[in-house]
Amino acid sequence: MTSKYDSNVDLSTIADRIRGAGRIVITTHVKPDGDAIGSTIALARAVERLGKEAHVWYSGPVMDVFKPLIAPTKASVVAESVQPGDKIDLILVTDTGARSQLRDLGGWLERHREKICIIDHHIQGDADLSDCRLVRTDACAASEIVIDLVDELGVAMDRSIAEPLYLGIATDTGWFRFSNTTAATFRHAARLVQAGVDHAALFRAIEQTDPPSRLRLLARALTSLEILAGGRVALLTLRKADYEAAGATPDDSHGFSDLPLSVESIEVACVIAETNGGSVKLSLRSKPGPRAVDVNQVARQFGGGGHARASGAKIEDTMDRARPKILAALDRL
Ligand SMILES: [Mn+2]
């Protein structure tokens, strides 16, 4: 079944579904990023203010930097033997609507399909996952949509709700640098700071806590730099041996794909990383502007997707086989 992945409900419908529910499960995509954490935790706290029972379920791993921001809200990591129960009234899925991103809860979600509401800002997803979808591709983050939902619910924007929301919009906009940052984003951010968010402390807590292994891995990644497509594309390649030599984990290469965009001529930056499972992770970023490249189109060639300026794919193939295909696709840009 392939119907269009778009909104078919408005904010007030979702607010009504929340008001009519007692026990609410909130979940998001696998390996939750700042927006996934922010949108789910803020939503949980908002619905608790309305006297609802909220439980957030993550498909791990949850990065350590996020843990202090999650507590004291009730959150669990899904495992084969640890799944949400069936005594629930509503499931809110934020920052994704794609089955591939929700695999750990797959069977459970299908069993409760009629209880699911999706709150997302991605271009692509599985429309048949739920008949209740609020998809705003113009929102910089799912957390930005949640701000409107908190207002719609009539819940006061206090610091404990504002902080995760700020985390979500700040991380999804590259701390207000990416082209998805709009006037509304700044208005929302101002309001969240007004509500008590310490933005400088949050930046330090999220962005300045790397282990040395990450910098060592970056040194190796930069050594692998290749410039393609007449100077318009940069490629960084990380093999398993690089992670081993740096003493790094797969998470340590997070965000490397933004770095080559510092070069004037580079329009597209790409990182390909060998995973422990033997597959290849592709990450793509592009600069905004008249020559902007839609990297979502590139990611789709490899079975992935995302946004026009930020996309990725997991390629079930060896590095030696996948790399030439990726190089060829990049050279065509
Ligand atoms: Mn997001």
Short mmCIF file of C-alpha atoms and ligand atoms in Angstrom, two decimals:
data_model
loop_
_atom_site.label_atom_id
_atom_site.label_comp_id
_atom_site.label_asym_id
_atom_site.label_seq_id
_atom_site.Cartn_x
_atom_site.Cartn_y
_atom_site.Cartn_z
CA MET A 1 0.00 0.00 0.00
CA THR A 2 1.57 3.27 -1.06
CA SER A 3 -0.47 6.33 -0.23
CA LYS A 4 1.03 9.77 0.16
CA TYR A 5 2.81 10.47 3.45
CA ASP A 6 1.20 13.72 4.51
CA SER A 7 -1.00 15.28 7.19
CA ASN A 8 -4.54 14.03 7.43
CA VAL A 9 -5.35 15.52 10.83
CA ASP A 10 -4.73 18.89 12.49
CA LEU A 11 -3.37 19.87 15.90
CA SER A 12 -6.80 19.97 17.49
CA THR A 13 -7.51 16.36 16.47
CA ILE A 14 -4.33 15.18 18.17
CA ALA A 15 -5.10 17.34 21.22
CA ASP A 16 -8.56 15.74 21.39
CA ARG A 17 -7.07 12.24 21.15
CA ILE A 18 -4.73 13.14 24.04
CA ARG A 19 -7.56 14.58 26.15
CA GLY A 20 -9.56 11.39 25.59
CA ALA A 21 -6.72 9.10 26.66
CA GLY A 22 -5.58 7.95 30.11
CA ARG A 23 -2.46 5.91 29.43
CA ILE A 24 -0.21 7.25 26.71
CA VAL A 25 2.89 5.68 25.20
CA ILE A 26 5.27 8.01 23.39
CA THR A 27 7.95 6.72 21.06
CA THR A 28 10.26 7.83 18.27
CA HIS A 29 12.89 6.60 15.84
CA VAL A 30 15.70 4.19 16.60
CA LYS A 31 18.91 5.73 18.03
CA PRO A 32 17.05 8.85 19.14
CA ASP A 33 18.72 12.18 18.33
CA GLY A 34 18.15 15.49 20.12
CA ASP A 35 14.84 16.11 18.38
CA ALA A 36 13.58 12.60 19.07
CA ILE A 37 14.50 12.91 22.76
CA GLY A 38 13.24 16.50 23.02
CA SER A 39 9.88 15.95 21.34
CA THR A 40 9.09 12.79 23.31
CA ILE A 41 10.16 14.08 26.73
CA ALA A 42 8.36 17.41 26.27
CA LEU A 43 5.21 15.61 25.15
CA ALA A 44 5.36 13.23 28.12
CA ARG A 45 5.69 16.13 30.55
CA ALA A 46 2.90 18.07 28.86
CA VAL A 47 0.41 15.19 28.98
CA GLU A 48 1.35 14.46 32.61
CA ARG A 49 0.30 18.04 33.41
CA LEU A 50 -3.14 17.04 32.14
CA GLY A 51 -3.22 14.14 34.60
CA LYS A 52 -2.37 11.49 32.01
CA GLU A 53 0.00 8.61 32.55
CA ALA A 54 2.91 8.86 30.12
CA HIS A 55 5.63 6.35 29.36
CA VAL A 56 8.34 7.02 26.76
CA TRP A 57 9.81 4.03 24.92
CA TYR A 58 13.09 4.30 23.00
CA SER A 59 14.74 1.98 20.54
CA GLY A 60 18.30 2.30 21.79
CA PRO A 61 20.96 3.11 22.21
CA VAL A 62 20.23 6.37 24.02
CA MET A 63 23.33 8.57 24.05
CA ASP A 64 24.68 9.35 27.52
CA VAL A 65 24.52 13.12 26.95
CA PHE A 66 20.73 12.92 26.78
CA LYS A 67 20.23 10.95 29.97
CA PRO A 68 20.28 13.88 32.43
CA LEU A 69 17.65 15.60 30.27
CA ILE A 70 15.33 12.58 30.32
CA ALA A 71 15.18 12.06 34.10
CA PRO A 72 12.84 12.14 36.00
CA THR A 73 10.41 11.39 33.15
CA LYS A 74 9.50 7.71 32.86
CA ALA A 75 11.40 6.30 29.90
CA SER A 76 12.48 2.78 28.94
CA VAL A 77 14.58 1.23 26.22
CA VAL A 78 12.84 -1.46 24.18
CA ALA A 79 14.30 -4.97 24.22
CA GLU A 80 12.94 -8.27 23.00
CA SER A 81 11.67 -9.09 26.48
CA VAL A 82 10.93 -5.47 27.48
CA GLN A 83 8.04 -4.04 25.49
CA PRO A 84 5.23 -1.64 26.33
CA GLY A 85 2.11 -3.42 27.55
CA ASP A 86 -1.26 -3.57 25.86
CA LYS A 87 -3.18 -1.53 28.44
CA ILE A 88 -2.80 1.76 26.63
CA ASP A 89 -5.14 4.27 25.06
CA LEU A 90 -2.90 6.23 22.72
CA ILE A 91 0.51 5.99 21.04
CA LEU A 92 2.26 9.18 19.98
CA VAL A 93 5.09 8.64 17.50
CA THR A 94 7.32 11.67 16.97
CA ASP A 95 10.07 12.56 14.49
CA THR A 96 9.41 9.59 12.20
CA GLY A 97 6.63 7.74 10.49
CA ALA A 98 8.80 5.09 8.92
CA ARG A 99 8.51 1.42 9.86
CA SER A 100 12.23 0.93 9.25
CA GLN A 101 12.89 3.44 12.05
CA LEU A 102 10.45 1.74 14.43
CA ARG A 103 11.47 -1.86 13.90
CA ASP A 104 11.98 -2.72 17.58
CA LEU A 105 8.30 -1.97 18.29
CA GLY A 106 7.07 -3.23 14.92
CA GLY A 107 4.71 -6.02 16.00
CA TRP A 108 3.42 -4.08 18.98
CA LEU A 109 2.69 -1.02 16.82
CA GLU A 110 0.84 -3.08 14.20
CA ARG A 111 -1.33 -4.62 16.97
CA HIS A 112 -2.31 -1.14 18.18
CA ARG A 113 -2.43 0.57 14.80
CA GLU A 114 -5.70 2.40 15.49
CA LYS A 115 -4.18 4.03 18.58
CA ILE A 116 -1.20 5.58 16.77
CA CYS A 117 -0.82 9.30 16.02
CA ILE A 118 2.25 10.44 14.11
CA ILE A 119 3.82 13.87 14.70
CA ASP A 120 6.59 14.30 12.15
CA HIS A 121 8.48 16.72 9.91
CA HIS A 122 10.08 14.28 7.45
CA ILE A 123 9.26 14.14 3.76
CA GLN A 124 9.01 10.38 3.70
CA GLY A 125 7.32 7.81 5.85
CA ASP A 126 4.84 4.96 5.71
CA ALA A 127 1.40 6.52 5.38
CA ASP A 128 -0.34 3.23 6.20
CA LEU A 129 1.40 3.06 9.60
CA SER A 130 -1.39 5.24 10.99
CA ASP A 131 -4.57 7.02 9.92
CA CYS A 132 -3.73 9.91 12.25
CA ARG A 133 -0.78 11.84 10.87
CA LEU A 134 0.37 15.39 11.53
CA VAL A 135 3.25 15.88 9.09
CA ARG A 136 4.68 19.37 8.71
CA THR A 137 7.70 19.30 6.44
CA ASP A 138 8.16 23.06 6.94
CA ALA A 139 8.80 22.55 10.66
CA CYS A 140 12.50 22.60 11.53
CA ALA A 141 12.00 19.81 14.06
CA ALA A 142 9.30 17.57 15.44
CA SER A 143 9.85 19.54 18.64
CA GLU A 144 8.65 22.67 16.83
CA ILE A 145 5.32 20.95 16.13
CA VAL A 146 5.18 19.83 19.77
CA ILE A 147 5.46 23.49 20.86
CA ASP A 148 2.22 24.17 19.01
CA LEU A 149 0.67 21.04 20.47
CA VAL A 150 1.59 22.08 24.03
CA ASP A 151 -0.17 25.40 23.34
CA GLU A 152 -3.16 23.63 21.81
CA LEU A 153 -3.43 21.52 24.98
CA GLY A 154 -3.35 24.67 27.10
CA VAL A 155 -0.32 23.47 29.06
CA ALA A 156 1.95 26.21 30.44
CA MET A 157 5.42 26.37 28.87
CA ASP A 158 7.57 25.95 31.95
CA ARG A 159 11.28 25.24 32.03
CA SER A 160 10.94 21.46 32.28
CA ILE A 161 8.97 21.36 29.02
CA ALA A 162 10.91 24.18 27.35
CA GLU A 163 14.33 22.58 27.85
CA PRO A 164 13.72 19.37 25.84
CA LEU A 165 11.95 21.40 23.15
CA TYR A 166 14.94 23.73 22.86
CA LEU A 167 17.21 20.67 22.63
CA GLY A 168 15.07 19.38 19.74
CA ILE A 169 14.99 22.53 17.67
CA ALA A 170 18.62 23.48 18.41
CA THR A 171 20.04 20.10 17.42
CA ASP A 172 17.87 19.66 14.30
CA THR A 173 18.85 23.13 13.04
CA GLY A 174 22.58 22.73 13.83
CA TRP A 175 22.12 25.28 16.60
CA PHE A 176 20.17 27.61 14.29
CA ARG A 177 22.53 27.50 11.30
CA PHE A 178 20.81 25.16 8.82
CA SER A 179 18.37 26.35 6.17
CA ASN A 180 15.44 24.72 7.99
CA THR A 181 15.81 27.51 10.59
CA THR A 182 12.96 29.98 10.03
CA ALA A 183 11.67 33.14 11.67
CA ALA A 184 9.27 30.88 13.57
CA THR A 185 12.23 28.85 14.86
CA PHE A 186 13.82 31.97 16.35
CA ARG A 187 10.50 33.11 17.82
CA HIS A 188 10.04 29.69 19.40
CA ALA A 189 13.62 29.65 20.69
CA ALA A 190 13.19 33.10 22.23
CA ARG A 191 10.09 31.90 24.01
CA LEU A 192 11.82 28.78 25.34
CA VAL A 193 14.75 30.87 26.65
CA GLN A 194 12.20 33.20 28.24
CA ALA A 195 10.74 30.13 29.96
CA GLY A 196 14.11 29.52 31.62
CA VAL A 197 16.23 27.43 29.26
CA ASP A 198 19.96 27.98 29.87
CA HIS A 199 20.99 27.69 26.21
CA ALA A 200 24.72 28.07 26.80
CA ALA A 201 24.76 25.36 29.47
CA LEU A 202 22.71 23.11 27.16
CA PHE A 203 25.16 23.67 24.27
CA ARG A 204 28.07 22.72 26.51
CA ALA A 205 26.26 19.65 27.87
CA ILE A 206 25.31 18.37 24.41
CA GLU A 207 28.10 19.51 22.08
CA GLN A 208 31.21 19.78 24.24
CA THR A 209 31.41 16.43 25.96
CA ASP A 210 33.24 14.36 23.34
CA PRO A 211 35.69 11.69 24.41
CA PRO A 212 39.25 12.01 22.97
CA SER A 213 38.53 8.97 20.78
CA ARG A 214 36.16 11.08 18.70
CA LEU A 215 38.85 13.63 17.88
CA ARG A 216 41.28 10.80 17.06
CA LEU A 217 38.66 9.28 14.73
CA LEU A 218 38.13 12.68 13.10
CA ALA A 219 41.87 12.91 12.42
CA ARG A 220 41.65 9.59 10.54
CA ALA A 221 38.49 10.62 8.71
CA LEU A 222 40.12 13.84 7.48
CA THR A 223 43.13 11.88 6.25
CA SER A 224 40.74 9.91 4.00
CA LEU A 225 39.36 13.07 2.36
CA GLU A 226 38.62 12.84 -1.37
CA ILE A 227 37.34 15.74 -3.44
CA LEU A 228 35.08 14.66 -6.33
CA ALA A 229 32.79 16.07 -9.02
CA GLY A 230 35.15 18.86 -9.99
CA GLY A 231 35.58 20.09 -6.43
CA ARG A 232 31.88 20.12 -5.50
CA VAL A 233 31.75 16.92 -3.45
CA ALA A 234 33.80 15.82 -0.44
CA LEU A 235 33.96 12.21 0.67
CA LEU A 236 35.26 10.85 3.98
CA THR A 237 35.69 7.10 4.38
CA LEU A 238 35.89 5.32 7.73
CA ARG A 239 36.75 1.66 7.89
CA LYS A 240 36.48 -0.66 10.85
CA ALA A 241 40.25 -0.40 11.29
CA ASP A 242 39.92 3.38 11.77
CA TYR A 243 37.45 2.95 14.62
CA GLU A 244 39.73 0.33 16.18
CA ALA A 245 42.89 2.45 15.87
CA ALA A 246 41.11 5.47 17.39
CA GLY A 247 39.54 3.40 20.15
CA ALA A 248 36.25 4.83 18.91
CA THR A 249 32.65 3.60 18.88
CA PRO A 250 30.25 3.94 15.90
CA ASP A 251 28.67 6.96 17.61
CA ASP A 252 31.98 8.81 17.54
CA SER A 253 31.61 9.64 13.82
CA HIS A 254 28.25 11.34 14.40
CA GLY A 255 28.21 14.76 12.70
CA PHE A 256 31.39 14.33 10.66
CA SER A 257 29.37 14.86 7.48
CA ASP A 258 28.83 18.54 8.33
CA LEU A 259 32.55 19.35 8.47
CA PRO A 260 33.63 19.30 4.78
CA LEU A 261 30.96 21.92 4.03
CA SER A 262 33.43 24.46 5.47
CA VAL A 263 35.26 24.30 2.12
CA GLU A 264 34.03 27.02 -0.25
CA SER A 265 33.59 24.91 -3.38
CA ILE A 266 32.00 21.94 -1.61
CA GLU A 267 28.24 21.62 -2.17
CA VAL A 268 27.84 18.04 -0.91
CA ALA A 269 29.62 16.25 1.93
CA CYS A 270 29.46 12.51 2.31
CA VAL A 271 30.70 10.13 4.98
CA ILE A 272 30.74 6.39 4.43
CA ALA A 273 31.43 4.28 7.47
CA GLU A 274 31.83 0.55 7.83
CA THR A 275 29.61 -0.77 10.63
CA ASN A 276 30.28 -3.59 13.06
CA GLY A 277 27.54 -5.59 11.36
CA GLY A 278 29.44 -5.46 8.07
CA SER A 279 27.09 -3.02 6.34
CA VAL A 280 27.93 0.53 5.23
CA LYS A 281 26.41 3.68 6.67
CA LEU A 282 26.07 6.58 4.25
CA SER A 283 25.58 10.15 5.54
CA LEU A 284 25.01 13.09 3.21
CA ARG A 285 24.80 16.83 3.74
CA SER A 286 24.40 19.67 1.26
CA LYS A 287 24.63 23.45 1.37
CA PRO A 288 21.57 25.63 0.75
CA GLY A 289 21.45 28.11 -2.12
CA PRO A 290 20.78 28.30 -5.85
CA ARG A 291 23.05 25.30 -6.58
CA ALA A 292 21.70 23.24 -3.67
CA VAL A 293 21.84 19.50 -4.25
CA ASP A 294 18.92 17.38 -3.05
CA VAL A 295 20.84 14.68 -1.17
CA ASN A 296 17.60 12.89 -0.36
CA GLN A 297 17.61 11.79 -4.01
CA VAL A 298 21.10 10.34 -3.60
CA ALA A 299 20.20 8.52 -0.37
CA ARG A 300 17.13 7.04 -2.05
CA GLN A 301 19.31 5.41 -4.71
CA PHE A 302 20.78 3.40 -1.83
CA GLY A 303 17.50 2.58 -0.10
CA GLY A 304 17.65 5.44 2.40
CA GLY A 305 16.19 8.92 2.66
CA GLY A 306 15.72 11.92 4.92
CA HIS A 307 15.72 15.58 4.04
CA ALA A 308 16.90 17.57 1.01
CA ARG A 309 19.88 18.97 2.95
CA ALA A 310 20.55 15.98 5.26
CA SER A 311 20.03 12.37 4.34
CA GLY A 312 21.41 8.91 4.88
CA ALA A 313 21.21 5.23 4.08
CA LYS A 314 22.28 1.90 5.48
CA ILE A 315 23.66 -0.22 2.69
CA GLU A 316 23.69 -3.96 3.28
CA ASP A 317 26.91 -4.61 1.43
CA THR A 318 30.64 -4.64 2.08
CA MET A 319 32.63 -1.41 1.96
CA ASP A 320 34.64 -2.66 -1.01
CA ARG A 321 31.51 -3.31 -3.06
CA ALA A 322 29.42 -0.31 -1.91
CA ARG A 323 32.15 2.34 -2.18
CA PRO A 324 32.56 2.35 -5.99
CA LYS A 325 28.78 2.66 -6.40
CA ILE A 326 28.68 5.60 -4.00
CA LEU A 327 31.67 7.24 -5.72
CA ALA A 328 29.91 6.88 -9.09
CA ALA A 329 26.68 8.40 -7.73
CA LEU A 330 28.59 11.32 -6.20
CA ASP A 331 30.62 11.93 -9.33
CA ARG A 332 27.35 12.36 -11.28
CA LEU A 333 26.30 15.29 -9.08
MN MN B 1 13.76 15.76 13.66
#
